[in-house]
Coordinates of C-alpha atoms in Angstrom, one line a residue:
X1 CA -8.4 36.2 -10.0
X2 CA -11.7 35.0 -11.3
X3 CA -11.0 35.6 -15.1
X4 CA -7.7 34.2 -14.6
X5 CA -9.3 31.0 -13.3
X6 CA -11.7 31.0 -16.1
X7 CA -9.1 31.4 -18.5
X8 CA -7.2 28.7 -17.1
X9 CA -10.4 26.4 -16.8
X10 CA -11.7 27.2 -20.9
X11 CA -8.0 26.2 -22.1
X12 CA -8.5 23.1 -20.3
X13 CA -12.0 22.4 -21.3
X14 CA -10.7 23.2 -25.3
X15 CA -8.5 20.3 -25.0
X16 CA -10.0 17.9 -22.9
X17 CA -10.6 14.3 -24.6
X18 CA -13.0 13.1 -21.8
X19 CA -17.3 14.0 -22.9
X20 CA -17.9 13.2 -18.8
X21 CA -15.0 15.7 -17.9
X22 CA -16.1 18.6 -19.8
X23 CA -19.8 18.6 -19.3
X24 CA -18.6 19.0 -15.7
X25 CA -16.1 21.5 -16.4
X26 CA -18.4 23.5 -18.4
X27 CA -20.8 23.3 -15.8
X28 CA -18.1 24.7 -12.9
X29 CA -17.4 27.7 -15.8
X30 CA -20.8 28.5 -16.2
X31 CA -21.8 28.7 -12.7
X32 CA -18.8 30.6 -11.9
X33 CA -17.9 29.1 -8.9
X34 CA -14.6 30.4 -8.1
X35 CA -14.1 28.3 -5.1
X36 CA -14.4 25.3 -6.8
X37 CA -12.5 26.4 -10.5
X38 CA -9.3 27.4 -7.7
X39 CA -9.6 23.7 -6.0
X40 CA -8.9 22.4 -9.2
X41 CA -6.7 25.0 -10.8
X42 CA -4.7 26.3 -8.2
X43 CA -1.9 24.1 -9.4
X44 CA -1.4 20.3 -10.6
X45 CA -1.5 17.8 -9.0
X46 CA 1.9 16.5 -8.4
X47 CA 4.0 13.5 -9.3
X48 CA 6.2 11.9 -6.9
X49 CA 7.5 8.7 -5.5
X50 CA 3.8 7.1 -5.3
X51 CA 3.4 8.7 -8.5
X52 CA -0.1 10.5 -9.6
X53 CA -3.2 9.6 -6.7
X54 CA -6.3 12.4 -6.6
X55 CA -9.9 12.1 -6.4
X56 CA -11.5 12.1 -10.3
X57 CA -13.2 15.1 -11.8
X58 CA -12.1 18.4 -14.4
X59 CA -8.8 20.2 -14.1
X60 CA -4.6 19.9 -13.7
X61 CA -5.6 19.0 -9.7
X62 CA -7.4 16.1 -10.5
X63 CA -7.2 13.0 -11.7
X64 CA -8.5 12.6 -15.5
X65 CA -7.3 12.0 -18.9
X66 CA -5.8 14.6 -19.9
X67 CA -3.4 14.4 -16.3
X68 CA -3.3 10.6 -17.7
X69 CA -2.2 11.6 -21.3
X70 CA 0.3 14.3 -19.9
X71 CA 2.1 11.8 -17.3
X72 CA 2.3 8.9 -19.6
X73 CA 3.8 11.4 -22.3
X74 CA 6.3 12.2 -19.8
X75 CA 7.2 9.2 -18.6
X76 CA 7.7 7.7 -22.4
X77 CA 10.0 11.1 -22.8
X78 CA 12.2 10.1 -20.2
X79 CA 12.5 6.4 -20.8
X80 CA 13.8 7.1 -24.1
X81 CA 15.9 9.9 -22.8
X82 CA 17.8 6.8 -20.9
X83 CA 18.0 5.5 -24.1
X84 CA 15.2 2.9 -24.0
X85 CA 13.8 4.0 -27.1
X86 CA 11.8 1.0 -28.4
X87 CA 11.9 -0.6 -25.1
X88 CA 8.2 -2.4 -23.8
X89 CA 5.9 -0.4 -21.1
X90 CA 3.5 -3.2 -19.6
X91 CA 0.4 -1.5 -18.6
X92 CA -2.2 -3.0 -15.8
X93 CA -5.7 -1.3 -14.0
X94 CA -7.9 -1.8 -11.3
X95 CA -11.8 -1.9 -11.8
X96 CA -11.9 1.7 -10.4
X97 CA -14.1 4.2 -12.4
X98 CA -11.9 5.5 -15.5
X99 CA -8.8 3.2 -14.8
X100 CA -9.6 1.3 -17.6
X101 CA -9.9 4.4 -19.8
X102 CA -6.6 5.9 -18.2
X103 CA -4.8 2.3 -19.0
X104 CA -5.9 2.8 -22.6
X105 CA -4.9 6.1 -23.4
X106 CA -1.1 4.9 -21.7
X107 CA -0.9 2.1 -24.2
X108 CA -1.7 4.8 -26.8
X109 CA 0.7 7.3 -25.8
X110 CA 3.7 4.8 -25.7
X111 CA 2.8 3.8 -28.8
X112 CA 3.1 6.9 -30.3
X113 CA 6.3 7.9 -28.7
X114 CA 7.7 4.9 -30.5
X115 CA 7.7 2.5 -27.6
X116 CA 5.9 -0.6 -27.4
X117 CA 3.2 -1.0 -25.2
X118 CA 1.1 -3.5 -23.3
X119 CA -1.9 -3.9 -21.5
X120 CA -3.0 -6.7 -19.3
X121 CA -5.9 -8.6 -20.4
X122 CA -8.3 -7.4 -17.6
X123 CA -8.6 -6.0 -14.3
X124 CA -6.0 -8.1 -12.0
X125 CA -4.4 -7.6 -9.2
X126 CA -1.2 -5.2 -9.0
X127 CA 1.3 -7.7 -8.3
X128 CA 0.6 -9.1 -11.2
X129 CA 1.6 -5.6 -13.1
X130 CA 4.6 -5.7 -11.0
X131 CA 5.2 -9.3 -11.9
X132 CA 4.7 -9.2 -15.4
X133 CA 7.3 -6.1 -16.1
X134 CA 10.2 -8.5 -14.9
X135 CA 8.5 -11.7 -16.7
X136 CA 8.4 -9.8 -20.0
X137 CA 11.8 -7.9 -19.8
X138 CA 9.7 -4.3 -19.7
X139 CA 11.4 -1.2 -19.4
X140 CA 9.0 -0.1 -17.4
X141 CA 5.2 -0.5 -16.0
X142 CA 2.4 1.6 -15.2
X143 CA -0.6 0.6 -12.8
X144 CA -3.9 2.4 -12.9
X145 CA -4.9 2.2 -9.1
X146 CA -5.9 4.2 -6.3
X147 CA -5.4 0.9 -3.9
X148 CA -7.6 1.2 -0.5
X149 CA -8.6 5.5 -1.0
X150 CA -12.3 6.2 -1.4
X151 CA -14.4 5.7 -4.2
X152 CA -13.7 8.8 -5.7
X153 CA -10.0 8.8 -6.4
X154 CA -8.0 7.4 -8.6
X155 CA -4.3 7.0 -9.1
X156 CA -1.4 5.9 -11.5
X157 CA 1.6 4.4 -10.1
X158 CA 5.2 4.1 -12.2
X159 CA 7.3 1.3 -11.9
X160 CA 10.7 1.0 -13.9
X161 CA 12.1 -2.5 -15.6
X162 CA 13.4 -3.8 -12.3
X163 CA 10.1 -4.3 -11.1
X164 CA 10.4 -1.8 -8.7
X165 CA 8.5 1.7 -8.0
X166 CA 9.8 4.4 -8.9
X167 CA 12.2 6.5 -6.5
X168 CA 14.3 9.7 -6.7
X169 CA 15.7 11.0 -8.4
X170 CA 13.6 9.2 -11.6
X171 CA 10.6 10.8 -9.9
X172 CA 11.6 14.2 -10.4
X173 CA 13.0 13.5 -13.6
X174 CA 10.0 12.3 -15.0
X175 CA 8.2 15.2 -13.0
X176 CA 9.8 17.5 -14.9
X177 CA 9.5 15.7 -18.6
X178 CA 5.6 15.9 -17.9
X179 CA 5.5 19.7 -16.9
X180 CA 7.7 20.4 -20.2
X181 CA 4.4 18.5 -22.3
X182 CA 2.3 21.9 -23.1
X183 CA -1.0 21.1 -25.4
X184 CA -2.4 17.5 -25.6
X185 CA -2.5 17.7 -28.9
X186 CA 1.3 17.9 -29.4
X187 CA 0.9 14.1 -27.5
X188 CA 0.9 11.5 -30.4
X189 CA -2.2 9.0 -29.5
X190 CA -2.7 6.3 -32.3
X191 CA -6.0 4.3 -31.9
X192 CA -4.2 1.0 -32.1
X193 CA -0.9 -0.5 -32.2
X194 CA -0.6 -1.7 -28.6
X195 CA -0.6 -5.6 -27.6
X196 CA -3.7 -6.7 -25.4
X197 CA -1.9 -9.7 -23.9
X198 CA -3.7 -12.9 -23.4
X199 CA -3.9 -14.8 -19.8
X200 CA -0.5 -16.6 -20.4
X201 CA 1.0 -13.4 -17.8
X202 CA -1.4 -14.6 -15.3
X203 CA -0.9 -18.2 -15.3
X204 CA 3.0 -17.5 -15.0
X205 CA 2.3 -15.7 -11.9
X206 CA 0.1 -18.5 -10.4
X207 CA 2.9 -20.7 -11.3
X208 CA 5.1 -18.3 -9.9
X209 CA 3.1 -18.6 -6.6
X210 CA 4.2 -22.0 -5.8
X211 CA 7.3 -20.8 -5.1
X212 CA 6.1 -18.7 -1.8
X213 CA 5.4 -22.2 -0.1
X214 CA 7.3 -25.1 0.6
X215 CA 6.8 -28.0 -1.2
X216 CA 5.5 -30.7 1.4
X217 CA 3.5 -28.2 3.8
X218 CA 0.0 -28.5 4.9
X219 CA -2.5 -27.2 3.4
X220 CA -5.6 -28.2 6.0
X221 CA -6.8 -24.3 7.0
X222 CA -10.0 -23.6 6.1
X223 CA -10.1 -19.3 5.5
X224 CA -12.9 -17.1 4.8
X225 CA -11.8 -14.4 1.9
X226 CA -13.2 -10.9 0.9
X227 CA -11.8 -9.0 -2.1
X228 CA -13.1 -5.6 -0.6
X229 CA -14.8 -4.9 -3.8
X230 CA -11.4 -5.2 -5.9
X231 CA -9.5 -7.4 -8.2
X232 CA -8.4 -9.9 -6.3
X233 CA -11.2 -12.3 -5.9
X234 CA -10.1 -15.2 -9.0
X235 CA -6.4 -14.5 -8.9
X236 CA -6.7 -15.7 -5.2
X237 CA -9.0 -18.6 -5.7
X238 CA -6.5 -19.7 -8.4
X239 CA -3.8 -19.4 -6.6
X240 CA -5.4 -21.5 -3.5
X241 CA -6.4 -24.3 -6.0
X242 CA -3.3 -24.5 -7.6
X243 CA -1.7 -25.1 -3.9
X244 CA -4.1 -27.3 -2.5
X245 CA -5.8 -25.1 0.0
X246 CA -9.6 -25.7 1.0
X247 CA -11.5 -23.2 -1.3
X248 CA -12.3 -20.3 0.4
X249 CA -15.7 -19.0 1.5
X250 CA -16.2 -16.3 -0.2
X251 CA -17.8 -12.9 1.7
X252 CA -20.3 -12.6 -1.0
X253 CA -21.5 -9.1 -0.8
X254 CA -17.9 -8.2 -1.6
X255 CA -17.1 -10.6 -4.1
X256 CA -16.9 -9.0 -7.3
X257 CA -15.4 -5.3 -8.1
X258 CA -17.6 -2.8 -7.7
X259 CA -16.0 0.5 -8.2
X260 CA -18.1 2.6 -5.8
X261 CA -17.7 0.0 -2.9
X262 CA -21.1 0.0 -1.4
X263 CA -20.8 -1.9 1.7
X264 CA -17.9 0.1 3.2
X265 CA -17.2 3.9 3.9
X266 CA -13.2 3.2 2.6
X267 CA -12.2 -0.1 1.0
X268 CA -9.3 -0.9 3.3
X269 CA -9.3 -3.9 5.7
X270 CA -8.2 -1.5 8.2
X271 CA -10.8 0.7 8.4
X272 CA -13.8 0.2 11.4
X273 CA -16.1 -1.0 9.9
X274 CA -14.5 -2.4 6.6
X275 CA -14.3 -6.5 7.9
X276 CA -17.3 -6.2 9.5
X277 CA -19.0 -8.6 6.5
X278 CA -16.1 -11.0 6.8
X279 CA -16.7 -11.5 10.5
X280 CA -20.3 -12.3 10.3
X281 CA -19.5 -14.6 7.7
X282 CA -16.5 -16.3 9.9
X283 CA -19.2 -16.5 12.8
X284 CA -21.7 -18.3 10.4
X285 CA -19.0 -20.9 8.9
X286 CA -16.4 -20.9 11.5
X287 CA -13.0 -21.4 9.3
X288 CA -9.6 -21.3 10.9
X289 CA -8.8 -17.5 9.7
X290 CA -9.8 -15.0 7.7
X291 CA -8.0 -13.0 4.5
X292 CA -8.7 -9.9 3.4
X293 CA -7.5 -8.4 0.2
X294 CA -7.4 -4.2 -0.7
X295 CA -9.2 -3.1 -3.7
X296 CA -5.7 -4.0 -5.8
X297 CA -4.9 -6.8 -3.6
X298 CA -1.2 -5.9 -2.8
X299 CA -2.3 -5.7 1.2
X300 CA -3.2 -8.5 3.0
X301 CA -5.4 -8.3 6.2
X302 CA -5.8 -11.3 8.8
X303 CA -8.2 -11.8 11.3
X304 CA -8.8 -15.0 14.0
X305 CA -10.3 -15.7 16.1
X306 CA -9.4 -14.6 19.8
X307 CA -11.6 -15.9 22.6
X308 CA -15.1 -15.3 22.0
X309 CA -15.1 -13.6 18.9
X310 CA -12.8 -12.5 15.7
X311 CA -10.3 -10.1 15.5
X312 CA -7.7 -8.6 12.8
X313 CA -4.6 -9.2 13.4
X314 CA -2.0 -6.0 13.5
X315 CA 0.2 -5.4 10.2
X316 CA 3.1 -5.8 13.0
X317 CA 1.9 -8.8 13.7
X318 CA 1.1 -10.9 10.5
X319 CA 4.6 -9.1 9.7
X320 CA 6.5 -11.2 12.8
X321 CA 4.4 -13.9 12.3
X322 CA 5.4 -14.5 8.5
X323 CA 9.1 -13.7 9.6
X324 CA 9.0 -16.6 12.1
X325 CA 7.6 -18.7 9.7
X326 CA 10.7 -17.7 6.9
X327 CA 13.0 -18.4 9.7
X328 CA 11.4 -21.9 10.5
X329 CA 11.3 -22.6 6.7
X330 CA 15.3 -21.9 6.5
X331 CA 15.1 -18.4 4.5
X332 CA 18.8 -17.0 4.1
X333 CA 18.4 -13.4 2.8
X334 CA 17.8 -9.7 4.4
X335 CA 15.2 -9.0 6.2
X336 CA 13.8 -5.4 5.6
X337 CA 11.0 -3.3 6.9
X338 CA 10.6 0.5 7.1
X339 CA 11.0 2.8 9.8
X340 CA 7.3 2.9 11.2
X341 CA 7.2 -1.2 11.2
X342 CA 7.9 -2.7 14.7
X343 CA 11.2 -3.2 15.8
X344 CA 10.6 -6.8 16.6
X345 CA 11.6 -8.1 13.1
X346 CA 15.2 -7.0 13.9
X347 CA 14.9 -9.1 16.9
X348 CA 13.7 -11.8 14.9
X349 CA 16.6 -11.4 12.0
X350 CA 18.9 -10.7 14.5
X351 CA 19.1 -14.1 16.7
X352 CA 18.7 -15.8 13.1
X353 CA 21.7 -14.7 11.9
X354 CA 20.1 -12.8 8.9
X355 CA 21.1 -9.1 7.5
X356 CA 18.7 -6.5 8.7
X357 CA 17.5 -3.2 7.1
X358 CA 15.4 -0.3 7.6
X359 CA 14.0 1.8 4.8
X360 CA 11.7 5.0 4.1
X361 CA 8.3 4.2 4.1
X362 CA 7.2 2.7 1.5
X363 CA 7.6 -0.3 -0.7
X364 CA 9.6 1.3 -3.4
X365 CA 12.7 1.7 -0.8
X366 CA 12.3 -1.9 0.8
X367 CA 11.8 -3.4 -2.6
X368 CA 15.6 -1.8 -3.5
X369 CA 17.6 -3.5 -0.2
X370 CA 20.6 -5.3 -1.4
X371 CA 19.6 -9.3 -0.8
X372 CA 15.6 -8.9 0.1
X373 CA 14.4 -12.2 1.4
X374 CA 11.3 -10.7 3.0
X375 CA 9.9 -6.9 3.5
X376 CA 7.2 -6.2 5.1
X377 CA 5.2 -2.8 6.0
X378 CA 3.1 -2.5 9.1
X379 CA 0.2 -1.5 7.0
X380 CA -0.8 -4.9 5.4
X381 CA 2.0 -5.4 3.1
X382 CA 4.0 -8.3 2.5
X383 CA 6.8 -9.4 0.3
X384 CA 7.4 -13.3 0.8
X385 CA 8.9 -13.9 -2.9
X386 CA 11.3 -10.8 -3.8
X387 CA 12.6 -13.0 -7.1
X388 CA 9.1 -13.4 -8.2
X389 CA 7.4 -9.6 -7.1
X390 CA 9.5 -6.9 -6.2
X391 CA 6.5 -5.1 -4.1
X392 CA 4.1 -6.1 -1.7
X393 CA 1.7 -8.9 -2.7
X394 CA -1.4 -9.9 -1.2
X395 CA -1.8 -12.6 -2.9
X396 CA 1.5 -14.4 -2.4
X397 CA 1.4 -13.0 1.6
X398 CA -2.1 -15.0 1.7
X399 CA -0.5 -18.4 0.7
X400 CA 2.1 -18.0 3.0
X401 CA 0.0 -17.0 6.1
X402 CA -2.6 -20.4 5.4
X403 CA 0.4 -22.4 5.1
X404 CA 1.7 -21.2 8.8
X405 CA -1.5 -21.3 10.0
X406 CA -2.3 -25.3 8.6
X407 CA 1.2 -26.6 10.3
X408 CA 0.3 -24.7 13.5
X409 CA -3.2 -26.4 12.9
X410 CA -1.9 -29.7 12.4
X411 CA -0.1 -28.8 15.7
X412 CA -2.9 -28.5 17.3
X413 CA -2.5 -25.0 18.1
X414 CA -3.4 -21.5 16.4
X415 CA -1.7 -18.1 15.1
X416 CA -1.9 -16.7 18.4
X417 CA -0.2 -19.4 20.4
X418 CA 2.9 -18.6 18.3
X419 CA 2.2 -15.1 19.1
X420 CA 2.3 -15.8 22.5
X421 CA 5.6 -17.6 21.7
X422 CA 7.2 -14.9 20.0
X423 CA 6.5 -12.3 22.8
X424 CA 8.1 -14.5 25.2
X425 CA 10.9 -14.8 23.5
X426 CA 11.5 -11.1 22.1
X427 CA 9.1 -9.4 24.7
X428 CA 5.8 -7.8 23.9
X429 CA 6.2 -5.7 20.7
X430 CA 2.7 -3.4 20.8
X431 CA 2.0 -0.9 17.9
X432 CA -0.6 1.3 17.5
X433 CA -1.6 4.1 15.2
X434 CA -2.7 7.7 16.3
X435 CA -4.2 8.6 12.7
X436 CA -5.7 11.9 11.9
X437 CA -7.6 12.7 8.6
X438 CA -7.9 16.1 7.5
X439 CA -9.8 18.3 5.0
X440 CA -7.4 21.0 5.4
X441 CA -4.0 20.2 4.7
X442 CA -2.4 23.0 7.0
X443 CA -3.5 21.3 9.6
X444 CA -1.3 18.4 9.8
X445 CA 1.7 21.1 8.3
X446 CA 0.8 23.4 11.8
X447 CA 1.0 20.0 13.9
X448 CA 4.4 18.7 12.4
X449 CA 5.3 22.8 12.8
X450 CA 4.4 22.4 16.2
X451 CA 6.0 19.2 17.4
X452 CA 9.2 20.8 15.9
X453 CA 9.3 24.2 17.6
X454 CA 7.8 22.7 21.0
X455 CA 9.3 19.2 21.0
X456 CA 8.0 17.0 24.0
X457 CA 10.3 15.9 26.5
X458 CA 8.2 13.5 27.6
X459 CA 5.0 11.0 26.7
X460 CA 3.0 8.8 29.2
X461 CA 5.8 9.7 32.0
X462 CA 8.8 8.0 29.8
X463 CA 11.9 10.4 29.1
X464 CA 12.1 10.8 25.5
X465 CA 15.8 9.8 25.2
X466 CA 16.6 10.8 21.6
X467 CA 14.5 12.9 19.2
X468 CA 15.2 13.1 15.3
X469 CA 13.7 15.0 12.7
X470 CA 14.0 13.2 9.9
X471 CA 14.3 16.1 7.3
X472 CA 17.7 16.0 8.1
X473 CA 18.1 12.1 7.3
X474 CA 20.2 10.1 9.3
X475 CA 23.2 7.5 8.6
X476 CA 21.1 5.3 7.5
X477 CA 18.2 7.3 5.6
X478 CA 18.1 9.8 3.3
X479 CA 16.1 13.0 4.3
X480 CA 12.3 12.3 4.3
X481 CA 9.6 14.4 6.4
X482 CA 9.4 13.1 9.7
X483 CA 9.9 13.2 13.4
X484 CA 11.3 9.9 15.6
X485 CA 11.4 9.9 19.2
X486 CA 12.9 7.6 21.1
X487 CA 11.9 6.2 24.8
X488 CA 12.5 4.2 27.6
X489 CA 11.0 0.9 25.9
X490 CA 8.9 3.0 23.2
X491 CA 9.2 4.5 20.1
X492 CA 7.3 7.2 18.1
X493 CA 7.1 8.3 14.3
X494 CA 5.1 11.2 13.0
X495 CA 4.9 11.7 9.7
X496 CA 2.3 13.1 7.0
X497 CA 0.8 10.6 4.4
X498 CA 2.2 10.3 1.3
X499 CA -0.8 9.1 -0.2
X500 CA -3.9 10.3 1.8
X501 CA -4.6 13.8 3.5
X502 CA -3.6 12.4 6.9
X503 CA -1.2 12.7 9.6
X504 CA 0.0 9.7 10.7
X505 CA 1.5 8.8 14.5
X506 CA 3.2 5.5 14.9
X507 CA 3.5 4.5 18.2
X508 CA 5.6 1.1 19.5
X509 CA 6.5 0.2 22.9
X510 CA 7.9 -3.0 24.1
X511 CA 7.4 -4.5 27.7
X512 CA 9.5 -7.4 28.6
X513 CA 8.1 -10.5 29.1
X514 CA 9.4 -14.0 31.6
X515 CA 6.7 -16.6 31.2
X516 CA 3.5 -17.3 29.4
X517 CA 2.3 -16.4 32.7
X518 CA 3.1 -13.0 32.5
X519 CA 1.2 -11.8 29.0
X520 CA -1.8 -10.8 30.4
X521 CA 0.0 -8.6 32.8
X522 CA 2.5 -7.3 30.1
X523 CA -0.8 -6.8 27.1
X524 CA -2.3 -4.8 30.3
X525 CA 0.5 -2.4 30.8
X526 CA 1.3 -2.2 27.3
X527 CA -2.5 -1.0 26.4
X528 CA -2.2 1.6 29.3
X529 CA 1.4 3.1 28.0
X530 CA -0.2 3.0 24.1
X531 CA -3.6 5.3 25.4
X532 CA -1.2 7.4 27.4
X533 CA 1.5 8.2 24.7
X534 CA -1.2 8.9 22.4
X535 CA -3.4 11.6 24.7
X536 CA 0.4 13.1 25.5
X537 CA 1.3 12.8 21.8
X538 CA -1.9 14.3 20.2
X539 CA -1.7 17.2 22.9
X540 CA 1.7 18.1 21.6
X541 CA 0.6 18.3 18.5
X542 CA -2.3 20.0 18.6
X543 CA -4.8 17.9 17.0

């Protein structure tokens, strides 16, 4: 086993294009650290519908270079096995460590396959990537991102020319073009011959921006923005300025990218811990809400303030509130959400008249419904301008949420009055997430073994009145690893991440609701059956 692994490790090191990589591969080889040479060598790390995400470092289970070099070579072989054989791959990156290296060596790989290739002019925001595919007629895109992971990782997500990520079975396919690439030095990597476009992408997507709001709104809310250490710090503050908003206050400690994102222990707004910086900052200057932007800034957090103090709003709950807001604004379309999103936005389509859909998790299936006027997911992504960005966009969701916010200001109210009018009128819609990271994956594989061998029958006293396993897909999905139960007024979804080493508990239950009167009462009872479903749920599962 241990000269196997070494064997395996010195082939890798003799090809290896990266100096950083294989001073720290030699390093592992020297010391003989089996443990370590079998993390990374045990197998590769493996493409799928979010395509490559892995922490950095030596080795096929890692993200690096040569996994780089080897997934863009597969992905040029099977665009020009559809025939796109000259076709344009638009390439952007994030300010994470290597994703400007990884971008590079894409753009050289296309090229030498014979396709042309593109690279945006800078670090910018991933709807901008997702934008600029459809803007220049791309046959396909490639962003260098890990999004909200840890400073360590790094990822590299596939998008075809529709704008849209990647799904099966063009996953698997391309899966299997990359396995059939054997030595890197078979990969044709020219050292120029790629366009470095200019800003002109970038202004077309501010321009593009406009179209998210409607022409004679206000634009009187004052909002306190953080860029978590990403990209999307100037795309934002142009896109304010081009729609007239106040500039926003920037949270300066987290202003500029900074790839090992020193202020919070994971970059994503819905961390504890992660807005902490933005709050103290809305306490100092007291705006009228705050935005939040992911490292890539395709999610958008929102927090107001609620009584004494601030708070972040729910994804559910920016996801109703911008629905409302469509509605109001006459938006004829489909609505769409996935399957762990709150139920309310069927509700909301529902007594508007508009088509509804549910999808997988994950924007590449809500990006694909037939008619998308607006997607949402609950975890801070927004689509508010499907013809413009066929994922979620942080940016555009911004605009839009400021807009709603400045008429409900000129109103004299706030977020959370129309909150409180939307529960009245639907009921109280309450999500919560039971979220368990793991360092050992079998973990969450022996809980999801669990909960299917020894279903519960019940959770916080309610009768579960339906249970699914999704593996088998249902008439509306295709099969996707999963559990759904359904309750007297609650739902729950366990799934694994696609994307993280968690398991993931989705929990929904809806109380109804007469008068204004009775919210306390109703947020009361809600809060109680939410604690309760997830002590019942995490005992049935075992973790």
């Amino acid at each position: 086993m241990q000269d196997e692994l070494i064997a395996r490790a010195e082939a890798w090191l003799a090809e290896d294009p990266d100096a950083e990589t294989r001073e720290e591969l030699a390093k592992l080889i020297e010391s003989g650290d089996v443990t370590e040479l079998a993390a990374r060598f045990g197998g590769t790390l493996q493409f799928g519908t979010a395509g490559l995400r892995g922490e950095l470092g030596a080795g096929p289970m890692r993200m690096n270079r040569s996994v780089v070099i080897r997934a863009a070579a597969g992905l040029a072989a099977y665009l020009k096995a559809q025939g796109r054989t000259d076709g344009l791959v638009v390439i952007g990156y994030d300010a994470r460590h290597k994703s400007a290296d990884f971008a590079r060596d894409t753009a050289a790989v296309m090229t030498g396959a014979g396709l042309r290739a593109a690279v945006l002019p800078r670090p910018l925001p991933t709807p901008v990537l997702a934008f600029a595919i459809r803007h220049l007629g791309a046959v396909a895109g490639v962003e260098v991102t890990a999004s909200h992971n840890p400073p360590r990782d790094n990822g590299y997500k596939v998008y075809l020319g529709d704008g849209s990520q990647i799904v099966p079975p063009a996953d698997a396919e391309i899966a299997a073009r990359i396995d059939a690439v054997r030595a890197l030095a078979d990969v044709p990597r020219p050292d120029s011959g790629w366009e470095t476009l200019d800003d002109s992408v970038l202004e077309a997507y501010l321009a593009r921006t406009d179209a998210a709001l409607a022409p004679d709104s206000p634009r009187t809310a004052r909002t306190v923005y953080t860029a978590m250490h990403g990209v999307g710090k100037e795309t934002l503050l142009g896109a304010f300025a081009r729609a007239g908003f106040p500039e926003p206050v920037l949270v300066a400690e987290q202003a500029e990218p900074d790839p090992d994102f020193p202020t919070v222990a994971f970059p994503n707004p819905e961390e504890p811990g992660a807005m902490d910086l933005a709050f103290a900052k809305a306490r100092e200057t007291g705006p009228d809400l705050i935005i939040a932007n992911d490292p890539d800034a395709d999610r958008c957090a929102v927090a107001v303030r609620d009584g004494g103090d601030w708070r972040m709003l729910r994804g559910d709950e920016v996801g109703a509130l911008l629905a409302e807001h469509l509605v109001r604004k006459g938006a004829r379309g489909t609505f769409a959400e996935s399957i762990v999103s709150s139920s309310l936005l069927g509700r909301i389509a529902e007594k508007a008249g508009l088509a509804y859909e549910e999808t997988l998790t994950g924007f590449k299936w809500i990006a694909r419904v037939d008619g998308l006027r607006y997607g949402y997911e609950e975890a801070l992504g927004y689509c508010v301008d499907p013809e413009g960005v066929r994922d979620k966009d942080g940016i555009t969701a911004a605009l839009v949420v400021t807009e709603l916010a400045s008429e409900l200001k000129e109103e004299g109210r706030t977020l959370l009055d129309l909150l409180d009018d939307i529960a009245v009128e639907y009921g109280l819609h309450a999500t919560d997430q039971l979220s368990v990271r793991v360092d050992d994956l079998s973990v969450i594989a022996s809980a999801m073994r669990r909960l299917r061998e020894q279903p519960p029958s019940r959770l916080a006293g309610l009768a579960i009145e339906k249970s699914e396993d999704l593996t088998q897909g249902t008439d509306r999905l295709p099969p996707t690893d999963g559990l759904r139960y359904t309750l007297d007024g609650a739902r729950v979804i366990v799934r694994p991440s696609g994307t993280e080493p968690k398991l993931k508990c989705y929990l929904e239950v809806v109380v109804p609701v007469a008068t204004h009167d009775d919210l306390p009462e109703a947020r009361t009872r809600a809060t109680g059956l939410l604690t309760m479903i997830k002590q019942d749920l995490s005992a049935a599962a075992g973790i």
